Amino acid sequence: EVQLVESGGGLVQPGGSLRLSCAASGFTFSTYWMHWVRQAPGKGLVWVSRINSDGSSTTYADSVKGRFTISRDNAKNTLYLQMNSLRAEDSAVYYCASPPPYSSSLSAFDIWGQGTMVTVSS
Amino acid sequence: QSVLTQPPSASGTPGQRVTISCSGSSSNIGSNTVNWYQQLPGTAPKLLIYNNNQRPSGVPDRFSGSKSGTSASLAISGLQSEDEADYHCAAWDDSLNGVVFGGGTKLTVL
């Protein structure tokens, strides 16, 4: 079964750090770009970051640039998001997502994880 | 404030046809493909329409997408109660060098 499973969310104080993980199974993880998308409670989807298949190229939304780092371990079929200097506005459900093999669209994601909640509060 | 603009809400009765709009600019919808997602309450988004008007396997043909210039639309015909969900549009933005989403439209089936 094709699956993405996120973990690592939780409650963290402003200025703190958290590392999210996304375990992939059922598809050839190492051949796909991977993305992180977040959604604050009751709000819309917001793209966070992406990484290419071998990890050599990364892109970030301006809102997280310099604070978040996306990485991957293809041997472990796992995607990561290291989040530093966290702010209240980073509170959201974080999803990892991957594009479909049948589309080259840069904004098409057909596999999503269940999401992991990050709450930044004192 | 989302880069792509969607109406916050839409509604229809069973069997009706409803459309949801998504407005952008030349740097996103005007130059890249649009994708639509359906998000049922408490669940992850699901790809509904890709490449402006293509349906992934398993998506009923009641759902259709179109794009013209810097705007796109999602149409749902033969509305059913299970279509009650949030719908999000997305596109790549060449200026921002990232994916941009609409704010989402909450569809209510009356």
JSON list of C-alpha atoms in Angstrom, two decimals:
[
{"chain": "A", "resi": 1, "resn": "GLU", "atom": "CA", "xyz": [0.00, 0.00, 0.00]},
{"chain": "A", "resi": 2, "resn": "VAL", "atom": "CA", "xyz": [1.25, 3.45, -0.93]},
{"chain": "A", "resi": 3, "resn": "GLN", "atom": "CA", "xyz": [1.60, 5.40, 2.29]},
{"chain": "A", "resi": 4, "resn": "LEU", "atom": "CA", "xyz": [3.17, 8.43, 3.96]},
{"chain": "A", "resi": 5, "resn": "VAL", "atom": "CA", "xyz": [3.22, 8.58, 7.75]},
{"chain": "A", "resi": 6, "resn": "GLU", "atom": "CA", "xyz": [4.30, 11.74, 9.56]},
{"chain": "A", "resi": 7, "resn": "SER", "atom": "CA", "xyz": [5.55, 11.91, 13.12]},
{"chain": "A", "resi": 8, "resn": "GLY", "atom": "CA", "xyz": [7.35, 14.31, 15.44]},
{"chain": "A", "resi": 9, "resn": "GLY", "atom": "CA", "xyz": [4.72, 16.93, 16.03]},
{"chain": "A", "resi": 10, "resn": "GLY", "atom": "CA", "xyz": [3.89, 18.29, 19.45]},
{"chain": "A", "resi": 11, "resn": "LEU", "atom": "CA", "xyz": [3.86, 21.32, 21.72]},
{"chain": "A", "resi": 12, "resn": "VAL", "atom": "CA", "xyz": [6.94, 23.56, 21.66]},
{"chain": "A", "resi": 13, "resn": "GLN", "atom": "CA", "xyz": [7.68, 26.97, 23.11]},
{"chain": "A", "resi": 14, "resn": "PRO", "atom": "CA", "xyz": [8.28, 30.00, 20.87]},
{"chain": "A", "resi": 15, "resn": "GLY", "atom": "CA", "xyz": [11.88, 30.01, 19.73]},
{"chain": "A", "resi": 16, "resn": "GLY", "atom": "CA", "xyz": [12.15, 26.27, 20.12]},
{"chain": "A", "resi": 17, "resn": "SER", "atom": "CA", "xyz": [12.89, 23.51, 17.62]},
{"chain": "A", "resi": 18, "resn": "LEU", "atom": "CA", "xyz": [11.17, 20.43, 16.34]},
{"chain": "A", "resi": 19, "resn": "ARG", "atom": "CA", "xyz": [12.01, 17.78, 13.76]},
{"chain": "A", "resi": 20, "resn": "LEU", "atom": "CA", "xyz": [9.26, 16.19, 11.72]},
{"chain": "A", "resi": 21, "resn": "SER", "atom": "CA", "xyz": [9.64, 12.88, 9.93]},
{"chain": "A", "resi": 22, "resn": "CYS", "atom": "CA", "xyz": [7.67, 11.35, 7.09]},
{"chain": "A", "resi": 23, "resn": "ALA", "atom": "CA", "xyz": [8.08, 7.63, 6.44]},
{"chain": "A", "resi": 24, "resn": "ALA", "atom": "CA", "xyz": [7.24, 6.49, 2.92]},
{"chain": "A", "resi": 25, "resn": "SER", "atom": "CA", "xyz": [6.25, 3.02, 1.80]},
{"chain": "A", "resi": 26, "resn": "GLY", "atom": "CA", "xyz": [4.72, 1.31, -1.20]},
{"chain": "A", "resi": 27, "resn": "PHE", "atom": "CA", "xyz": [6.44, 3.41, -3.87]},
{"chain": "A", "resi": 28, "resn": "THR", "atom": "CA", "xyz": [9.93, 4.24, -5.07]},
{"chain": "A", "resi": 29, "resn": "PHE", "atom": "CA", "xyz": [10.55, 7.10, -2.67]},
{"chain": "A", "resi": 30, "resn": "SER", "atom": "CA", "xyz": [14.02, 7.86, -4.01]},
{"chain": "A", "resi": 31, "resn": "THR", "atom": "CA", "xyz": [12.73, 8.88, -7.43]},
{"chain": "A", "resi": 32, "resn": "TYR", "atom": "CA", "xyz": [10.24, 11.52, -6.33]},
{"chain": "A", "resi": 33, "resn": "TRP", "atom": "CA", "xyz": [10.40, 15.14, -5.30]},
{"chain": "A", "resi": 34, "resn": "MET", "atom": "CA", "xyz": [8.83, 15.48, -1.85]},
{"chain": "A", "resi": 35, "resn": "HIS", "atom": "CA", "xyz": [6.99, 18.40, -0.27]},
{"chain": "A", "resi": 36, "resn": "TRP", "atom": "CA", "xyz": [5.78, 19.71, 3.06]},
{"chain": "A", "resi": 37, "resn": "VAL", "atom": "CA", "xyz": [2.43, 21.53, 3.23]},
{"chain": "A", "resi": 38, "resn": "ARG", "atom": "CA", "xyz": [0.87, 22.96, 6.37]},
{"chain": "A", "resi": 39, "resn": "GLN", "atom": "CA", "xyz": [-2.61, 23.96, 7.45]},
{"chain": "A", "resi": 40, "resn": "ALA", "atom": "CA", "xyz": [-3.39, 26.10, 10.47]},
{"chain": "A", "resi": 41, "resn": "PRO", "atom": "CA", "xyz": [-6.65, 25.20, 12.25]},
{"chain": "A", "resi": 42, "resn": "GLY", "atom": "CA", "xyz": [-9.61, 26.39, 10.19]},
{"chain": "A", "resi": 43, "resn": "LYS", "atom": "CA", "xyz": [-7.35, 27.86, 7.52]},
{"chain": "A", "resi": 44, "resn": "GLY", "atom": "CA", "xyz": [-6.24, 26.98, 4.01]},
{"chain": "A", "resi": 45, "resn": "LEU", "atom": "CA", "xyz": [-3.31, 24.95, 2.78]},
{"chain": "A", "resi": 46, "resn": "VAL", "atom": "CA", "xyz": [0.12, 26.58, 2.68]},
{"chain": "A", "resi": 47, "resn": "TRP", "atom": "CA", "xyz": [3.10, 25.12, 0.87]},
{"chain": "A", "resi": 48, "resn": "VAL", "atom": "CA", "xyz": [6.25, 25.02, 3.00]},
{"chain": "A", "resi": 49, "resn": "SER", "atom": "CA", "xyz": [9.11, 23.37, 1.17]},
{"chain": "A", "resi": 50, "resn": "ARG", "atom": "CA", "xyz": [10.23, 20.82, -1.40]},
{"chain": "A", "resi": 51, "resn": "ILE", "atom": "CA", "xyz": [13.27, 18.68, -2.06]},
{"chain": "A", "resi": 52, "resn": "ASN", "atom": "CA", "xyz": [14.36, 16.87, -5.19]},
{"chain": "A", "resi": 53, "resn": "SER", "atom": "CA", "xyz": [14.82, 13.15, -5.46]},
{"chain": "A", "resi": 54, "resn": "ASP", "atom": "CA", "xyz": [18.48, 12.98, -4.42]},
{"chain": "A", "resi": 55, "resn": "GLY", "atom": "CA", "xyz": [18.32, 15.80, -1.89]},
{"chain": "A", "resi": 56, "resn": "SER", "atom": "CA", "xyz": [20.62, 18.14, -3.80]},
{"chain": "A", "resi": 57, "resn": "SER", "atom": "CA", "xyz": [18.01, 20.84, -4.44]},
{"chain": "A", "resi": 58, "resn": "THR", "atom": "CA", "xyz": [15.63, 22.47, -1.96]},
{"chain": "A", "resi": 59, "resn": "THR", "atom": "CA", "xyz": [13.10, 25.29, -2.11]},
{"chain": "A", "resi": 60, "resn": "TYR", "atom": "CA", "xyz": [11.33, 27.11, 0.71]},
{"chain": "A", "resi": 61, "resn": "ALA", "atom": "CA", "xyz": [8.42, 29.45, 1.21]},
{"chain": "A", "resi": 62, "resn": "ASP", "atom": "CA", "xyz": [9.59, 32.90, 2.25]},
{"chain": "A", "resi": 63, "resn": "SER", "atom": "CA", "xyz": [7.81, 32.52, 5.59]},
{"chain": "A", "resi": 64, "resn": "VAL", "atom": "CA", "xyz": [10.12, 29.68, 6.68]},
{"chain": "A", "resi": 65, "resn": "LYS", "atom": "CA", "xyz": [13.32, 30.43, 4.76]},
{"chain": "A", "resi": 66, "resn": "GLY", "atom": "CA", "xyz": [16.33, 30.45, 7.05]},
{"chain": "A", "resi": 67, "resn": "ARG", "atom": "CA", "xyz": [14.43, 28.72, 9.88]},
{"chain": "A", "resi": 68, "resn": "PHE", "atom": "CA", "xyz": [13.31, 25.40, 8.38]},
{"chain": "A", "resi": 69, "resn": "THR", "atom": "CA", "xyz": [15.45, 22.78, 6.66]},
{"chain": "A", "resi": 70, "resn": "ILE", "atom": "CA", "xyz": [14.08, 19.98, 4.51]},
{"chain": "A", "resi": 71, "resn": "SER", "atom": "CA", "xyz": [16.13, 16.84, 4.01]},
{"chain": "A", "resi": 72, "resn": "ARG", "atom": "CA", "xyz": [15.71, 13.19, 3.12]},
{"chain": "A", "resi": 73, "resn": "ASP", "atom": "CA", "xyz": [17.31, 9.80, 3.66]},
{"chain": "A", "resi": 74, "resn": "ASN", "atom": "CA", "xyz": [16.54, 7.65, 0.66]},
{"chain": "A", "resi": 75, "resn": "ALA", "atom": "CA", "xyz": [18.08, 4.60, 2.31]},
{"chain": "A", "resi": 76, "resn": "LYS", "atom": "CA", "xyz": [15.47, 4.91, 5.05]},
{"chain": "A", "resi": 77, "resn": "ASN", "atom": "CA", "xyz": [12.65, 6.13, 2.76]},
{"chain": "A", "resi": 78, "resn": "THR", "atom": "CA", "xyz": [12.19, 9.07, 5.08]},
{"chain": "A", "resi": 79, "resn": "LEU", "atom": "CA", "xyz": [11.65, 12.80, 4.62]},
{"chain": "A", "resi": 80, "resn": "TYR", "atom": "CA", "xyz": [12.46, 15.32, 7.34]},
{"chain": "A", "resi": 81, "resn": "LEU", "atom": "CA", "xyz": [11.64, 18.88, 8.26]},
{"chain": "A", "resi": 82, "resn": "GLN", "atom": "CA", "xyz": [13.89, 20.53, 10.85]},
{"chain": "A", "resi": 83, "resn": "MET", "atom": "CA", "xyz": [12.07, 23.52, 12.26]},
{"chain": "A", "resi": 84, "resn": "ASN", "atom": "CA", "xyz": [14.02, 26.09, 14.29]},
{"chain": "A", "resi": 85, "resn": "SER", "atom": "CA", "xyz": [13.13, 29.48, 15.79]},
{"chain": "A", "resi": 86, "resn": "LEU", "atom": "CA", "xyz": [9.50, 28.45, 15.86]},
{"chain": "A", "resi": 87, "resn": "ARG", "atom": "CA", "xyz": [6.80, 31.10, 16.09]},
{"chain": "A", "resi": 88, "resn": "ALA", "atom": "CA", "xyz": [3.15, 30.99, 17.08]},
{"chain": "A", "resi": 89, "resn": "GLU", "atom": "CA", "xyz": [2.20, 31.41, 13.43]},
{"chain": "A", "resi": 90, "resn": "ASP", "atom": "CA", "xyz": [3.95, 28.14, 12.60]},
{"chain": "A", "resi": 91, "resn": "SER", "atom": "CA", "xyz": [1.26, 26.26, 14.53]},
{"chain": "A", "resi": 92, "resn": "ALA", "atom": "CA", "xyz": [-0.46, 23.96, 12.05]},
{"chain": "A", "resi": 93, "resn": "VAL", "atom": "CA", "xyz": [-0.96, 20.44, 10.86]},
{"chain": "A", "resi": 94, "resn": "TYR", "atom": "CA", "xyz": [2.04, 19.54, 8.74]},
{"chain": "A", "resi": 95, "resn": "TYR", "atom": "CA", "xyz": [1.55, 17.17, 5.81]},
{"chain": "A", "resi": 96, "resn": "CYS", "atom": "CA", "xyz": [4.17, 15.53, 3.65]},
{"chain": "A", "resi": 97, "resn": "ALA", "atom": "CA", "xyz": [3.09, 14.96, 0.07]},
{"chain": "A", "resi": 98, "resn": "SER", "atom": "CA", "xyz": [4.41, 13.52, -3.16]},
{"chain": "A", "resi": 99, "resn": "PRO", "atom": "CA", "xyz": [3.54, 14.12, -6.80]},
{"chain": "A", "resi": 100, "resn": "PRO", "atom": "CA", "xyz": [1.85, 11.57, -9.04]},
{"chain": "A", "resi": 101, "resn": "PRO", "atom": "CA", "xyz": [3.83, 9.70, -11.68]},
{"chain": "A", "resi": 102, "resn": "TYR", "atom": "CA", "xyz": [1.21, 10.63, -14.27]},
{"chain": "A", "resi": 103, "resn": "SER", "atom": "CA", "xyz": [1.61, 14.42, -14.02]},
{"chain": "A", "resi": 104, "resn": "SER", "atom": "CA", "xyz": [4.53, 16.80, -14.35]},
{"chain": "A", "resi": 105, "resn": "SER", "atom": "CA", "xyz": [2.55, 19.61, -12.72]},
{"chain": "A", "resi": 106, "resn": "LEU", "atom": "CA", "xyz": [4.62, 21.20, -9.97]},
{"chain": "A", "resi": 107, "resn": "SER", "atom": "CA", "xyz": [1.59, 21.61, -7.69]},
{"chain": "A", "resi": 108, "resn": "ALA", "atom": "CA", "xyz": [-0.01, 18.18, -8.04]},
{"chain": "A", "resi": 109, "resn": "PHE", "atom": "CA", "xyz": [0.25, 15.88, -5.02]},
{"chain": "A", "resi": 110, "resn": "ASP", "atom": "CA", "xyz": [-1.55, 12.57, -5.06]},
{"chain": "A", "resi": 111, "resn": "ILE", "atom": "CA", "xyz": [-0.10, 10.98, -1.92]},
{"chain": "A", "resi": 112, "resn": "TRP", "atom": "CA", "xyz": [-0.54, 12.73, 1.39]},
{"chain": "A", "resi": 113, "resn": "GLY", "atom": "CA", "xyz": [0.26, 11.69, 4.91]},
{"chain": "A", "resi": 114, "resn": "GLN", "atom": "CA", "xyz": [-2.27, 11.93, 7.70]},
{"chain": "A", "resi": 115, "resn": "GLY", "atom": "CA", "xyz": [-0.56, 15.02, 9.09]},
{"chain": "A", "resi": 116, "resn": "THR", "atom": "CA", "xyz": [1.16, 15.82, 12.37]},
{"chain": "A", "resi": 117, "resn": "MET", "atom": "CA", "xyz": [0.12, 18.73, 14.58]},
{"chain": "A", "resi": 118, "resn": "VAL", "atom": "CA", "xyz": [2.65, 21.33, 15.66]},
{"chain": "A", "resi": 119, "resn": "THR", "atom": "CA", "xyz": [1.63, 23.78, 18.36]},
{"chain": "A", "resi": 120, "resn": "VAL", "atom": "CA", "xyz": [3.91, 26.68, 19.23]},
{"chain": "A", "resi": 121, "resn": "SER", "atom": "CA", "xyz": [2.85, 28.19, 22.52]},
{"chain": "A", "resi": 122, "resn": "SER", "atom": "CA", "xyz": [4.24, 29.17, 25.90]},
{"chain": "B", "resi": 1, "resn": "GLN", "atom": "CA", "xyz": [-4.15, 36.37, 2.43]},
{"chain": "B", "resi": 2, "resn": "SER", "atom": "CA", "xyz": [-3.78, 33.60, -0.14]},
{"chain": "B", "resi": 3, "resn": "VAL", "atom": "CA", "xyz": [-2.14, 34.22, -3.50]},
{"chain": "B", "resi": 4, "resn": "LEU", "atom": "CA", "xyz": [-4.97, 32.46, -5.32]},
{"chain": "B", "resi": 5, "resn": "THR", "atom": "CA", "xyz": [-8.47, 33.77, -4.64]},
{"chain": "B", "resi": 6, "resn": "GLN", "atom": "CA", "xyz": [-11.42, 31.47, -4.01]},
{"chain": "B", "resi": 7, "resn": "PRO", "atom": "CA", "xyz": [-14.86, 32.25, -2.61]},
{"chain": "B", "resi": 8, "resn": "PRO", "atom": "CA", "xyz": [-14.96, 31.18, 1.04]},
{"chain": "B", "resi": 9, "resn": "SER", "atom": "CA", "xyz": [-18.21, 29.32, 0.61]},
{"chain": "B", "resi": 10, "resn": "ALA", "atom": "CA", "xyz": [-20.52, 27.74, -1.96]},
{"chain": "B", "resi": 11, "resn": "SER", "atom": "CA", "xyz": [-23.70, 25.75, -1.68]},
{"chain": "B", "resi": 12, "resn": "GLY", "atom": "CA", "xyz": [-26.18, 23.75, -3.70]},
{"chain": "B", "resi": 13, "resn": "THR", "atom": "CA", "xyz": [-28.95, 21.23, -3.39]},
{"chain": "B", "resi": 14, "resn": "PRO", "atom": "CA", "xyz": [-28.63, 17.54, -4.32]},
{"chain": "B", "resi": 15, "resn": "GLY", "atom": "CA", "xyz": [-28.54, 17.07, -8.07]},
{"chain": "B", "resi": 16, "resn": "GLN", "atom": "CA", "xyz": [-27.53, 20.65, -8.79]},
{"chain": "B", "resi": 17, "resn": "ARG", "atom": "CA", "xyz": [-24.40, 21.85, -10.56]},
{"chain": "B", "resi": 18, "resn": "VAL", "atom": "CA", "xyz": [-22.06, 24.14, -8.68]},
{"chain": "B", "resi": 19, "resn": "THR", "atom": "CA", "xyz": [-18.88, 25.87, -9.73]},
{"chain": "B", "resi": 20, "resn": "ILE", "atom": "CA", "xyz": [-16.00, 27.14, -7.64]},
{"chain": "B", "resi": 21, "resn": "SER", "atom": "CA", "xyz": [-13.67, 29.77, -9.04]},
{"chain": "B", "resi": 22, "resn": "CYS", "atom": "CA", "xyz": [-9.97, 30.29, -8.50]},
{"chain": "B", "resi": 23, "resn": "SER", "atom": "CA", "xyz": [-8.37, 33.54, -9.58]},
{"chain": "B", "resi": 24, "resn": "GLY", "atom": "CA", "xyz": [-4.65, 34.14, -9.89]},
{"chain": "B", "resi": 25, "resn": "SER", "atom": "CA", "xyz": [-2.14, 36.03, -11.98]},
{"chain": "B", "resi": 26, "resn": "SER", "atom": "CA", "xyz": [0.22, 35.65, -14.90]},
{"chain": "B", "resi": 27, "resn": "SER", "atom": "CA", "xyz": [2.95, 34.22, -12.69]},
{"chain": "B", "resi": 28, "resn": "ASN", "atom": "CA", "xyz": [0.85, 31.32, -11.43]},
{"chain": "B", "resi": 29, "resn": "ILE", "atom": "CA", "xyz": [-2.36, 30.24, -13.16]},
{"chain": "B", "resi": 30, "resn": "GLY", "atom": "CA", "xyz": [-1.45, 32.24, -16.26]},
{"chain": "B", "resi": 31, "resn": "SER", "atom": "CA", "xyz": [1.67, 30.19, -16.87]},
{"chain": "B", "resi": 32, "resn": "ASN", "atom": "CA", "xyz": [1.23, 26.91, -15.00]},
{"chain": "B", "resi": 33, "resn": "THR", "atom": "CA", "xyz": [-1.29, 24.13, -14.60]},
{"chain": "B", "resi": 34, "resn": "VAL", "atom": "CA", "xyz": [-3.96, 24.20, -11.92]},
{"chain": "B", "resi": 35, "resn": "ASN", "atom": "CA", "xyz": [-4.80, 21.37, -9.57]},
{"chain": "B", "resi": 36, "resn": "TRP", "atom": "CA", "xyz": [-7.80, 20.94, -7.30]},
{"chain": "B", "resi": 37, "resn": "TYR", "atom": "CA", "xyz": [-8.04, 19.16, -3.98]},
{"chain": "B", "resi": 38, "resn": "GLN", "atom": "CA", "xyz": [-11.00, 17.91, -1.98]},
{"chain": "B", "resi": 39, "resn": "GLN", "atom": "CA", "xyz": [-10.62, 17.84, 1.78]},
{"chain": "B", "resi": 40, "resn": "LEU", "atom": "CA", "xyz": [-13.25, 16.09, 3.85]},
{"chain": "B", "resi": 41, "resn": "PRO", "atom": "CA", "xyz": [-13.51, 17.15, 7.51]},
{"chain": "B", "resi": 42, "resn": "GLY", "atom": "CA", "xyz": [-10.60, 15.92, 9.59]},
{"chain": "B", "resi": 43, "resn": "THR", "atom": "CA", "xyz": [-8.78, 14.30, 6.68]},
{"chain": "B", "resi": 44, "resn": "ALA", "atom": "CA", "xyz": [-5.85, 15.03, 4.40]},
{"chain": "B", "resi": 45, "resn": "PRO", "atom": "CA", "xyz": [-6.48, 16.64, 1.01]},
{"chain": "B", "resi": 46, "resn": "LYS", "atom": "CA", "xyz": [-7.20, 14.40, -1.95]},
{"chain": "B", "resi": 47, "resn": "LEU", "atom": "CA", "xyz": [-6.16, 15.22, -5.51]},
{"chain": "B", "resi": 48, "resn": "LEU", "atom": "CA", "xyz": [-9.37, 15.78, -7.45]},
{"chain": "B", "resi": 49, "resn": "ILE", "atom": "CA", "xyz": [-8.28, 17.45, -10.70]},
{"chain": "B", "resi": 50, "resn": "TYR", "atom": "CA", "xyz": [-4.77, 17.72, -12.11]},
{"chain": "B", "resi": 51, "resn": "ASN", "atom": "CA", "xyz": [-3.31, 19.47, -15.14]},
{"chain": "B", "resi": 52, "resn": "ASN", "atom": "CA", "xyz": [-6.30, 21.86, -15.25]},
{"chain": "B", "resi": 53, "resn": "ASN", "atom": "CA", "xyz": [-8.89, 19.31, -16.32]},
{"chain": "B", "resi": 54, "resn": "GLN", "atom": "CA", "xyz": [-7.70, 15.74, -15.78]},
{"chain": "B", "resi": 55, "resn": "ARG", "atom": "CA", "xyz": [-9.22, 13.36, -13.24]},
{"chain": "B", "resi": 56, "resn": "PRO", "atom": "CA", "xyz": [-7.12, 10.80, -11.36]},
{"chain": "B", "resi": 57, "resn": "SER", "atom": "CA", "xyz": [-8.36, 7.26, -11.50]},
{"chain": "B", "resi": 58, "resn": "GLY", "atom": "CA", "xyz": [-11.37, 6.80, -9.25]},
{"chain": "B", "resi": 59, "resn": "VAL", "atom": "CA", "xyz": [-12.60, 10.38, -9.32]},
{"chain": "B", "resi": 60, "resn": "PRO", "atom": "CA", "xyz": [-16.17, 10.49, -10.68]},
{"chain": "B", "resi": 61, "resn": "ASP", "atom": "CA", "xyz": [-16.74, 12.33, -13.94]},
{"chain": "B", "resi": 62, "resn": "ARG", "atom": "CA", "xyz": [-19.16, 14.57, -12.05]},
{"chain": "B", "resi": 63, "resn": "PHE", "atom": "CA", "xyz": [-16.05, 16.58, -11.23]},
{"chain": "B", "resi": 64, "resn": "SER", "atom": "CA", "xyz": [-14.50, 18.69, -13.99]},
{"chain": "B", "resi": 65, "resn": "GLY", "atom": "CA", "xyz": [-11.95, 21.46, -14.20]},
{"chain": "B", "resi": 66, "resn": "SER", "atom": "CA", "xyz": [-11.21, 24.25, -16.63]},
{"chain": "B", "resi": 67, "resn": "LYS", "atom": "CA", "xyz": [-8.77, 27.10, -17.00]},
{"chain": "B", "resi": 68, "resn": "SER", "atom": "CA", "xyz": [-8.83, 30.33, -18.96]},
{"chain": "B", "resi": 69, "resn": "GLY", "atom": "CA", "xyz": [-6.15, 32.95, -18.74]},
{"chain": "B", "resi": 70, "resn": "THR", "atom": "CA", "xyz": [-5.43, 33.63, -15.08]},
{"chain": "B", "resi": 71, "resn": "SER", "atom": "CA", "xyz": [-8.52, 31.93, -13.72]},
{"chain": "B", "resi": 72, "resn": "ALA", "atom": "CA", "xyz": [-9.68, 28.37, -13.20]},
{"chain": "B", "resi": 73, "resn": "SER", "atom": "CA", "xyz": [-12.90, 26.69, -12.20]},
{"chain": "B", "resi": 74, "resn": "LEU", "atom": "CA", "xyz": [-14.02, 23.46, -10.63]},
{"chain": "B", "resi": 75, "resn": "ALA", "atom": "CA", "xyz": [-17.48, 22.22, -11.55]},
{"chain": "B", "resi": 76, "resn": "ILE", "atom": "CA", "xyz": [-19.43, 19.58, -9.70]},
{"chain": "B", "resi": 77, "resn": "SER", "atom": "CA", "xyz": [-22.53, 18.25, -11.37]},
{"chain": "B", "resi": 78, "resn": "GLY", "atom": "CA", "xyz": [-25.18, 16.01, -9.87]},
{"chain": "B", "resi": 79, "resn": "LEU", "atom": "CA", "xyz": [-24.28, 17.28, -6.41]},
{"chain": "B", "resi": 80, "resn": "GLN", "atom": "CA", "xyz": [-24.34, 14.66, -3.67]},
{"chain": "B", "resi": 81, "resn": "SER", "atom": "CA", "xyz": [-24.29, 14.95, 0.10]},
{"chain": "B", "resi": 82, "resn": "GLU", "atom": "CA", "xyz": [-20.86, 13.32, 0.24]},
{"chain": "B", "resi": 83, "resn": "ASP", "atom": "CA", "xyz": [-19.46, 16.19, -1.83]},
{"chain": "B", "resi": 84, "resn": "GLU", "atom": "CA", "xyz": [-19.72, 18.42, 1.22]},
{"chain": "B", "resi": 85, "resn": "ALA", "atom": "CA", "xyz": [-16.09, 19.32, 1.84]},
{"chain": "B", "resi": 86, "resn": "ASP", "atom": "CA", "xyz": [-13.44, 22.02, 1.45]},
{"chain": "B", "resi": 87, "resn": "TYR", "atom": "CA", "xyz": [-12.03, 22.51, -2.04]},
{"chain": "B", "resi": 88, "resn": "HIS", "atom": "CA", "xyz": [-8.60, 24.02, -2.69]},
{"chain": "B", "resi": 89, "resn": "CYS", "atom": "CA", "xyz": [-6.96, 25.15, -5.91]},
{"chain": "B", "resi": 90, "resn": "ALA", "atom": "CA", "xyz": [-3.19, 25.17, -6.38]},
{"chain": "B", "resi": 91, "resn": "ALA", "atom": "CA", "xyz": [-0.62, 26.25, -8.93]},
{"chain": "B", "resi": 92, "resn": "TRP", "atom": "CA", "xyz": [3.11, 26.81, -9.17]},
{"chain": "B", "resi": 93, "resn": "ASP", "atom": "CA", "xyz": [4.13, 30.47, -8.98]},
{"chain": "B", "resi": 94, "resn": "ASP", "atom": "CA", "xyz": [7.14, 31.43, -11.10]},
{"chain": "B", "resi": 95, "resn": "SER", "atom": "CA", "xyz": [7.75, 34.68, -9.22]},
{"chain": "B", "resi": 96, "resn": "LEU", "atom": "CA", "xyz": [7.55, 33.18, -5.74]},
{"chain": "B", "resi": 97, "resn": "ASN", "atom": "CA", "xyz": [9.28, 29.98, -6.88]},
{"chain": "B", "resi": 98, "resn": "GLY", "atom": "CA", "xyz": [6.84, 27.88, -4.93]},
{"chain": "B", "resi": 99, "resn": "VAL", "atom": "CA", "xyz": [3.39, 26.34, -4.83]},
{"chain": "B", "resi": 100, "resn": "VAL", "atom": "CA", "xyz": [0.52, 28.69, -4.07]},
{"chain": "B", "resi": 101, "resn": "PHE", "atom": "CA", "xyz": [-2.92, 27.66, -2.86]},
{"chain": "B", "resi": 102, "resn": "GLY", "atom": "CA", "xyz": [-6.28, 29.33, -2.73]},
{"chain": "B", "resi": 103, "resn": "GLY", "atom": "CA", "xyz": [-7.84, 29.97, 0.65]},
{"chain": "B", "resi": 104, "resn": "GLY", "atom": "CA", "xyz": [-10.25, 27.09, 0.17]},
{"chain": "B", "resi": 105, "resn": "THR", "atom": "CA", "xyz": [-13.98, 26.98, -0.49]},
{"chain": "B", "resi": 106, "resn": "LYS", "atom": "CA", "xyz": [-16.35, 25.26, 1.90]},
{"chain": "B", "resi": 107, "resn": "LEU", "atom": "CA", "xyz": [-19.08, 23.53, -0.07]},
{"chain": "B", "resi": 108, "resn": "THR", "atom": "CA", "xyz": [-22.36, 22.93, 1.70]},
{"chain": "B", "resi": 109, "resn": "VAL", "atom": "CA", "xyz": [-24.97, 20.56, 0.28]},
{"chain": "B", "resi": 110, "resn": "LEU", "atom": "CA", "xyz": [-28.31, 21.90, 1.44]}
]
